[in-house]
Amino acid sequence: MDRDQDHSCLKILFMRDLVHLVRFPRLRQGSQQDLAHTACDAAQVHGMGDAHGTNGNRECQLDGKLPDNAALTLARWLRYLRLMLDLVEFYGYVRLGHDHRAQGTEDHRPNQFTIISCTLGDQPDYTANVKSWLACDPAAIIIVTIAAKHDNVQTMVETLEDPRIRVYSVKLAGFRRQACEGIRRTTTPFLIVVDDDVRWSLHTLPKISMVFADPVVGGATTIQQVRPSSGHYLTTWESFGALNLVRRNILHSFLAYFVNGHVLNLSGRTTAYRTRILQHEEFYSLFQNDYWRGRHHLRTGDDNFLTSWVVQRGWQTRFVNSQSALITTTVEANSSYLKQLVRWSRDTARGYLRDLRFAVWKGDASFRIYCLMKILANYTSDVAVTVEVGILLVVTILRGLEAAEYGLPPQM
């Protein structure tokens, strides 16, 4: 999905909202009275008299049981709000592509970067993914697996015949444990953590490396899209994942443009860091012993932890909104994707709550603004959609019940 396709998706969303705004069901002034009079006529035809049991009196009301204009007006304004948010987000998405903060001002050499890949060695097309990383000319690739898989991964690496690839192992599987092993063994000024299902474009690393020309940048991630896990077409569930990534690209760009380059989070799929930010014993200890509320040991949400670690120490982040830096990834091709979404949403909420606590007690004004903007960007549209749908469902049900009471077809 290139930038033109991204724009097409956005245009479809905008046109949908505009059409819904035009066709949004309204209650005309006096429509409740009209329905009440029609109900009275129906009652009289059936010999029931008027609705109040007073013969000859045509005036009839539904005693305010039908939903009035207020609920639908609120739902309509929520739709206006979503449209405005879409327009602002789209503006940030387009403008960031021309922003020097995202594109960089000079080319740091890719051979100053070490790639760290944590894997069990059973990822399909892993060899092809590693080749795409090598094509960007990094200084080294450190692959960290588990002891039981070391020989298998080493055999695969030998087929690539590239001395820049080194394989290490830890006893027990766990991304955080494996990542720490790779970070410890990094000797270059920059490192870049990459998921084992990610495939790079030819200019991914050169583009990402450019933003580190700014000495205040501590981490950077890039634009993403979903590729089919098998065959040439996305499954239904993969299509949901693809749309979700398009939305994330837009939200990252929106936040980065309006909040001094900061992003929602530094994606675990591909993110570059200054090595010295992470090469600390304190980091290794906290990263591997991360507890929620002091009781629940966290093994997911590593990207949110890393984002908070970078930003809370005064470093800035960047989002590279350039198609030449595009990476592709895979998502679950079946309903298991819903479990992924639930896990990601839970990790995101925990990360935001931690950042809010830090902002209240230790953060400065700019960090408080960043936390607030993250929450608004990520949740405002979702809340508006939920409330709007809830209102429409309630209105529809109540009107259906009232219409059924008088033997009339449902009306909006």
Short mmCIF file of N, CA, C and O in Angstrom, two decimals, residues 35 399-400 403-404 406-412:
data_model
loop_
_atom_site.label_atom_id
_atom_site.label_comp_id
_atom_site.label_asym_id
_atom_site.label_seq_id
_atom_site.Cartn_x
_atom_site.Cartn_y
_atom_site.Cartn_z
N LEU A 35 -46.48 11.67 14.22
CA LEU A 35 -46.56 10.24 14.51
C LEU A 35 -47.67 9.98 15.53
O LEU A 35 -48.40 8.99 15.44
N ARG A 399 -37.70 3.78 19.26
CA ARG A 399 -38.67 4.14 18.22
C ARG A 399 -39.37 2.91 17.66
O ARG A 399 -40.56 2.96 17.34
N GLY A 400 -38.62 1.84 17.55
CA GLY A 400 -39.27 0.61 17.08
C GLY A 400 -40.33 0.13 18.06
O GLY A 400 -41.41 -0.31 17.66
N ALA A 403 -43.35 2.53 17.82
CA ALA A 403 -44.11 2.31 16.57
C ALA A 403 -44.89 1.01 16.64
O ALA A 403 -46.03 0.92 16.19
N ALA A 404 -44.28 -0.03 17.22
CA ALA A 404 -44.97 -1.32 17.34
C ALA A 404 -46.19 -1.22 18.24
O ALA A 404 -47.21 -1.89 18.03
N TYR A 406 -48.29 1.10 18.39
CA TYR A 406 -49.44 1.65 17.67
C TYR A 406 -49.62 0.99 16.31
O TYR A 406 -50.35 1.50 15.46
N GLY A 407 -48.95 -0.12 16.11
CA GLY A 407 -49.12 -0.85 14.86
C GLY A 407 -48.63 -0.12 13.65
O GLY A 407 -49.20 -0.26 12.54
N LEU A 408 -47.57 0.69 13.82
CA LEU A 408 -47.03 1.48 12.72
C LEU A 408 -45.66 0.95 12.32
O LEU A 408 -44.96 0.34 13.14
N PRO A 409 -45.24 1.21 11.08
CA PRO A 409 -43.88 0.85 10.70
C PRO A 409 -42.89 1.73 11.45
O PRO A 409 -43.18 2.87 11.78
N PRO A 410 -41.68 1.22 11.75
CA PRO A 410 -40.68 2.03 12.46
C PRO A 410 -40.36 3.29 11.70
O PRO A 410 -40.28 3.30 10.47
N GLN A 411 -40.19 4.39 12.42
CA GLN A 411 -39.84 5.66 11.80
C GLN A 411 -38.64 6.25 12.48
O GLN A 411 -38.46 6.09 13.69
N MET A 412 -37.85 6.96 11.70
CA MET A 412 -36.72 7.69 12.26
C MET A 412 -36.99 9.19 12.13
O MET A 412 -36.30 9.99 12.64
#
